[in-house]
mmCIF file of C-alpha atoms in Angstrom:
data_model
loop_
_atom_site.group_PDB
_atom_site.id
_atom_site.type_symbol
_atom_site.label_atom_id
_atom_site.label_comp_id
_atom_site.label_asym_id
_atom_site.label_seq_id
_atom_site.Cartn_x
_atom_site.Cartn_y
_atom_site.Cartn_z
ATOM 1 C CA UNK L 1 152.852 119.130 171.766
ATOM 2 C CA UNK L 2 152.397 123.198 172.754
ATOM 3 C CA UNK L 3 153.285 124.008 168.841
ATOM 4 C CA UNK L 4 156.383 126.641 167.388
ATOM 5 C CA UNK L 5 157.366 128.721 170.506
ATOM 6 C CA UNK L 6 157.739 132.485 170.017
ATOM 7 C CA UNK L 7 159.211 135.331 171.792
ATOM 8 C CA UNK L 8 158.079 137.513 172.733
ATOM 9 C CA UNK L 9 155.263 138.429 171.297
ATOM 10 C CA UNK L 10 156.057 142.032 171.746
ATOM 11 C CA UNK L 11 158.668 144.545 171.397
ATOM 12 C CA UNK L 12 158.762 147.979 170.650
ATOM 13 C CA UNK L 13 162.303 148.973 171.255
ATOM 14 C CA UNK L 14 164.019 152.466 170.277
ATOM 15 C CA UNK L 15 166.796 152.565 167.093
ATOM 16 C CA UNK L 16 169.462 151.402 166.744
ATOM 17 C CA UNK L 17 168.871 149.182 170.368
ATOM 18 C CA UNK L 18 169.730 145.605 169.713
ATOM 19 C CA UNK L 19 166.634 143.133 169.455
ATOM 20 C CA UNK L 20 166.608 138.701 169.204
ATOM 21 C CA UNK L 21 163.715 136.740 168.612
ATOM 22 C CA UNK L 22 163.779 133.633 170.303
ATOM 23 C CA UNK L 23 162.235 130.538 168.761
ATOM 24 C CA UNK L 24 161.481 126.671 169.807
ATOM 25 C CA UNK L 25 160.601 124.782 167.170
ATOM 26 C CA UNK L 26 158.002 121.592 167.714
ATOM 27 C CA UNK L 27 159.720 118.138 169.269
ATOM 28 C CA UNK L 28 161.541 115.981 166.129
ATOM 29 C CA UNK L 29 161.177 119.015 164.119
ATOM 30 C CA UNK L 30 164.154 119.384 161.804
ATOM 31 C CA UNK L 31 163.915 122.019 159.569
ATOM 32 C CA UNK L 32 163.607 125.952 161.441
ATOM 33 C CA UNK L 33 162.359 128.478 159.054
ATOM 34 C CA UNK L 34 162.557 132.762 159.507
ATOM 35 C CA UNK L 35 160.180 134.265 158.019
ATOM 36 C CA UNK L 36 159.215 138.265 158.102
ATOM 37 C CA UNK L 37 155.591 139.674 157.321
ATOM 38 C CA UNK L 38 154.748 143.287 156.753
ATOM 39 C CA UNK L 39 151.955 145.139 154.333
ATOM 40 C CA UNK L 40 154.555 146.195 151.606
ATOM 41 C CA UNK L 41 155.803 142.855 151.285
ATOM 42 C CA UNK L 42 153.981 139.800 152.451
ATOM 43 C CA UNK L 43 155.442 136.810 153.674
ATOM 44 C CA UNK L 44 158.755 136.823 153.047
ATOM 45 C CA UNK L 45 161.065 133.320 154.106
ATOM 46 C CA UNK L 46 164.768 134.868 155.496
ATOM 47 C CA UNK L 47 166.768 131.463 156.387
ATOM 48 C CA UNK L 48 165.893 127.823 156.799
ATOM 49 C CA UNK L 49 168.040 125.326 159.118
ATOM 50 C CA UNK L 50 168.598 121.630 158.547
ATOM 51 C CA UNK L 51 169.630 120.270 161.561
ATOM 52 C CA UNK L 52 170.420 122.357 163.649
ATOM 53 C CA UNK L 53 172.896 124.271 159.647
ATOM 54 C CA UNK L 54 171.512 126.977 158.301
ATOM 55 C CA UNK L 55 171.147 126.203 154.811
ATOM 56 C CA UNK L 56 169.783 129.399 153.017
ATOM 57 C CA UNK L 57 170.002 132.582 154.391
ATOM 58 C CA UNK L 58 170.154 134.290 150.957
ATOM 59 C CA UNK L 59 166.087 136.589 151.952
ATOM 60 C CA UNK L 60 168.585 138.047 155.104
ATOM 61 C CA UNK L 61 167.720 142.163 153.982
ATOM 62 C CA UNK L 62 171.532 142.777 154.996
ATOM 63 C CA UNK L 63 174.178 142.369 157.781
ATOM 64 C CA UNK L 64 172.522 143.429 160.132
ATOM 65 C CA UNK L 65 170.672 140.093 160.827
ATOM 66 C CA UNK L 66 171.880 137.166 161.555
ATOM 67 C CA UNK L 67 170.485 134.130 162.640
ATOM 68 C CA UNK L 68 171.370 130.692 164.913
ATOM 69 C CA UNK L 69 170.727 128.015 165.236
ATOM 70 C CA UNK L 70 172.351 125.874 168.484
ATOM 71 C CA UNK L 71 170.580 123.101 169.050
ATOM 72 C CA UNK L 72 167.615 121.198 167.866
ATOM 73 C CA UNK L 73 165.159 123.076 170.445
ATOM 74 C CA UNK L 74 166.069 126.670 169.762
ATOM 75 C CA UNK L 75 167.096 129.761 167.477
ATOM 76 C CA UNK L 76 167.653 133.230 167.742
ATOM 77 C CA UNK L 77 167.520 136.030 164.869
ATOM 78 C CA UNK L 78 168.548 139.541 166.576
ATOM 79 C CA UNK L 79 169.690 142.285 164.692
ATOM 80 C CA UNK L 80 172.084 144.799 165.370
ATOM 81 C CA UNK L 81 171.450 147.836 165.015
ATOM 82 C CA UNK L 82 167.715 148.137 164.102
ATOM 83 C CA UNK L 83 165.467 150.628 162.088
ATOM 84 C CA UNK L 84 162.097 151.748 162.280
ATOM 85 C CA UNK L 85 161.907 149.584 159.020
ATOM 86 C CA UNK L 86 162.579 146.758 161.077
ATOM 87 C CA UNK L 87 158.938 147.241 162.141
ATOM 88 C CA UNK L 88 157.110 143.712 161.267
ATOM 89 C CA UNK L 89 156.019 140.369 162.609
ATOM 90 C CA UNK L 90 158.689 138.351 162.075
ATOM 91 C CA UNK L 91 157.285 134.677 162.126
ATOM 92 C CA UNK L 92 158.987 131.374 163.239
ATOM 93 C CA UNK L 93 158.263 127.740 161.647
ATOM 94 C CA UNK L 94 159.471 124.304 161.656
ATOM 95 C CA UNK L 95 158.672 120.875 159.683
ATOM 96 C CA UNK L 96 160.305 117.805 158.938
ATOM 97 C CA UNK L 97 161.528 115.502 156.265
ATOM 98 C CA UNK L 98 160.178 118.364 152.897
ATOM 99 C CA UNK L 99 158.053 120.566 152.488
ATOM 100 C CA UNK L 100 155.046 117.806 151.532
ATOM 101 C CA UNK L 101 155.291 117.877 155.519
ATOM 102 C CA UNK L 102 153.169 120.620 157.064
ATOM 103 C CA UNK L 103 154.712 123.772 157.625
ATOM 104 C CA UNK L 104 154.270 124.294 161.741
ATOM 105 C CA UNK L 105 154.131 128.556 162.223
ATOM 106 C CA UNK L 106 154.073 130.266 165.585
ATOM 107 C CA UNK L 107 152.620 132.499 166.733
ATOM 108 C CA UNK L 108 154.916 135.457 165.327
ATOM 109 C CA UNK L 109 156.266 138.200 167.049
ATOM 110 C CA UNK L 110 154.967 141.923 167.143
ATOM 111 C CA UNK L 111 158.200 144.099 166.312
ATOM 112 C CA UNK L 112 157.856 147.209 166.682
ATOM 113 C CA UNK L 113 161.432 149.995 166.370
ATOM 114 C CA UNK L 114 161.162 153.967 166.915
ATOM 115 C CA UNK B 1 160.049 129.254 139.996
ATOM 116 C CA UNK B 2 156.476 129.293 139.688
ATOM 117 C CA UNK B 3 154.963 132.460 139.757
ATOM 118 C CA UNK B 4 151.065 132.501 141.392
ATOM 119 C CA UNK B 5 148.299 134.821 140.633
ATOM 120 C CA UNK B 6 145.655 135.258 143.255
ATOM 121 C CA UNK B 7 142.138 137.336 143.400
ATOM 122 C CA UNK B 8 143.461 140.173 145.747
ATOM 123 C CA UNK B 9 139.719 139.745 147.959
ATOM 124 C CA UNK B 10 136.575 137.796 148.100
ATOM 125 C CA UNK B 11 133.550 138.716 149.377
ATOM 126 C CA UNK B 12 131.021 135.569 150.482
ATOM 127 C CA UNK B 13 127.905 134.789 153.063
ATOM 128 C CA UNK B 14 127.750 132.540 155.507
ATOM 129 C CA UNK B 15 126.617 128.667 154.596
ATOM 130 C CA UNK B 16 128.125 129.246 150.819
ATOM 131 C CA UNK B 17 131.055 127.236 149.210
ATOM 132 C CA UNK B 18 133.473 129.448 148.663
ATOM 133 C CA UNK B 19 135.928 128.623 145.099
ATOM 134 C CA UNK B 20 139.141 130.244 145.039
ATOM 135 C CA UNK B 21 141.574 130.114 142.238
ATOM 136 C CA UNK B 22 145.266 129.924 142.082
ATOM 137 C CA UNK B 23 147.050 130.636 138.707
ATOM 138 C CA UNK B 24 150.136 129.512 138.246
ATOM 139 C CA UNK B 25 151.533 129.215 134.973
ATOM 140 C CA UNK B 26 154.717 127.802 135.252
ATOM 141 C CA UNK B 27 154.109 124.630 138.051
ATOM 142 C CA UNK B 28 157.648 122.408 137.174
ATOM 143 C CA UNK B 29 157.471 119.005 137.391
ATOM 144 C CA UNK B 30 158.354 118.869 140.623
ATOM 145 C CA UNK B 31 155.961 121.019 141.814
ATOM 146 C CA UNK B 32 153.205 121.135 144.342
ATOM 147 C CA UNK B 33 150.564 122.555 145.291
ATOM 148 C CA UNK B 34 150.163 124.286 148.686
ATOM 149 C CA UNK B 35 147.741 125.920 150.562
ATOM 150 C CA UNK B 36 147.817 128.089 153.777
ATOM 151 C CA UNK B 37 145.306 130.266 155.387
ATOM 152 C CA UNK B 38 146.433 132.523 157.585
ATOM 153 C CA UNK B 39 144.192 134.410 160.570
ATOM 154 C CA UNK B 40 144.577 138.211 161.318
ATOM 155 C CA UNK B 41 147.381 138.011 164.371
ATOM 156 C CA UNK B 42 148.365 134.403 163.531
ATOM 157 C CA UNK B 43 150.859 132.554 161.731
ATOM 158 C CA UNK B 44 149.045 130.644 158.215
ATOM 159 C CA UNK B 45 148.278 127.708 159.076
ATOM 160 C CA UNK B 46 148.466 124.548 156.269
ATOM 161 C CA UNK B 47 145.121 123.874 155.067
ATOM 162 C CA UNK B 48 145.900 121.153 151.594
ATOM 163 C CA UNK B 49 148.075 120.300 149.276
ATOM 164 C CA UNK B 50 148.347 118.484 146.032
ATOM 165 C CA UNK B 51 149.786 117.240 142.813
ATOM 166 C CA UNK B 52 147.168 116.780 140.470
ATOM 167 C CA UNK B 53 143.420 116.303 139.883
ATOM 168 C CA UNK B 54 141.854 116.216 143.504
ATOM 169 C CA UNK B 55 142.486 116.204 147.366
ATOM 170 C CA UNK B 56 139.815 116.167 149.469
ATOM 171 C CA UNK B 57 140.311 116.310 153.339
ATOM 172 C CA UNK B 58 137.782 117.557 156.117
ATOM 173 C CA UNK B 59 138.205 121.052 155.669
ATOM 174 C CA UNK B 60 138.344 121.778 151.642
ATOM 175 C CA UNK B 61 138.660 120.460 148.143
ATOM 176 C CA UNK B 62 141.569 120.988 146.097
ATOM 177 C CA UNK B 63 140.846 121.255 142.121
ATOM 178 C CA UNK B 64 144.228 120.789 140.031
ATOM 179 C CA UNK B 65 143.167 120.306 135.848
ATOM 180 C CA UNK B 66 145.463 118.067 133.780
ATOM 181 C CA UNK B 67 147.628 121.104 133.133
ATOM 182 C CA UNK B 68 148.243 122.126 136.415
ATOM 183 C CA UNK B 69 148.456 125.192 135.297
ATOM 184 C CA UNK B 70 145.708 126.515 138.509
ATOM 185 C CA UNK B 71 144.024 125.625 140.906
ATOM 186 C CA UNK B 72 141.050 125.954 142.567
ATOM 187 C CA UNK B 73 140.120 125.767 147.101
ATOM 188 C CA UNK B 74 137.091 125.162 147.929
ATOM 189 C CA UNK B 75 135.649 125.899 151.801
ATOM 190 C CA UNK B 76 132.252 124.288 151.210
ATOM 191 C CA UNK B 77 129.659 126.709 153.532
ATOM 192 C CA UNK B 78 131.872 129.043 155.083
ATOM 193 C CA UNK B 79 131.369 130.958 158.288
ATOM 194 C CA UNK B 80 131.912 133.858 159.386
ATOM 195 C CA UNK B 81 135.229 132.195 161.416
ATOM 196 C CA UNK B 82 136.978 131.056 157.692
ATOM 197 C CA UNK B 83 137.053 135.156 156.914
ATOM 198 C CA UNK B 84 141.142 135.115 157.145
ATOM 199 C CA UNK B 85 144.223 135.348 153.711
ATOM 200 C CA UNK B 86 144.471 132.710 152.065
ATOM 201 C CA UNK B 87 147.576 131.942 151.062
ATOM 202 C CA UNK B 88 148.695 129.691 147.629
ATOM 203 C CA UNK B 89 152.183 128.178 147.120
ATOM 204 C CA UNK B 90 153.493 126.179 144.191
ATOM 205 C CA UNK B 91 156.931 125.366 144.692
ATOM 206 C CA UNK B 92 159.790 121.356 144.758
ATOM 207 C CA UNK B 93 158.728 120.218 147.701
ATOM 208 C CA UNK B 94 162.348 119.095 148.041
ATOM 209 C CA UNK B 95 163.317 122.863 147.963
ATOM 210 C CA UNK B 96 162.240 124.776 151.150
ATOM 211 C CA UNK B 97 163.607 127.981 149.026
ATOM 212 C CA UNK B 98 162.161 128.356 146.529
ATOM 213 C CA UNK B 99 158.198 127.509 148.843
ATOM 214 C CA UNK B 100 156.897 130.748 148.280
ATOM 215 C CA UNK B 101 154.104 133.118 149.677
ATOM 216 C CA UNK B 102 151.944 134.828 147.713
ATOM 217 C CA UNK B 103 149.959 138.015 148.304
ATOM 218 C CA UNK B 104 146.972 136.037 149.688
ATOM 219 C CA UNK B 105 143.439 136.210 148.857
ATOM 220 C CA UNK B 106 141.441 137.837 151.513
ATOM 221 C CA UNK B 107 138.370 136.682 152.247
ATOM 222 C CA UNK B 108 135.313 137.967 153.844
ATOM 223 C CA UNK B 109 132.553 136.285 155.245
ATOM 224 C CA UNK B 110 129.667 138.500 155.741
ATOM 225 C CA UNK B 111 126.616 137.385 157.961
#
C-alpha cells in the first residue's frame, strides 16, 4: 500500500489567501485524522472522521479552518483566510477500528504563510 | 485525561540500550499506552503498544509496572538512525479525541 498520501508537500502563500490541503487515506481505513504540528504546541488533533462523518472538530482553532471528507478516499483541510500564525506542518493520518490499531501518518504538508 | 510526562531530551551512544520513561499518574482503567517515533520531516510512526506487564516486538520493548502509573520504552542497541523524537500516548483506544501526543523525548544518538 502507498500509505497516507498528502498534497502539497510544501506550500508558501500570502496572508489572506485560501489554502487547501489534501489527503488520501489508506484504502480500507475508516478513520481519518488531521493534525497540526508546531514547535510551540507540538502535535494537535484538529478533527477526525469516521466513515466520512466528522466526529470531533473541537481541535479546529477557529472558523477559518474547515475540513471535509466527501468519500472514503479523499479529505481536505481548508484555511480561509490564511494567517502567518497558521504556518505549521499539517499531518493527515488514518486507521481502522480503534486507536488500538496503528495510526498511519502521511509525510505532512509544510505550510508557510507570509 | 491521563497527562504524560517525559524527559525533554536524552543522549546515548551507538550500541547502547536506551530506556525512556513516561509518567502517567492519572491513567484510567480503559487507557492503553502507546509509543510513536518521529524523524525530522516525517510523520509519527507507531512503535509499540501495551496495557500492562511487558510487550516486545522486533524494534522495542515496553515495560509497564503493576500500578500502570508509568511505562518505559526500551530500545536495544541503538544506532544513529534511532535519533528521533519519541512520544508516549496514554488514552482510551475507543476514544480518539482523548488520544493526545505529549511533548515527546528527543533522543540523540552519538557515534
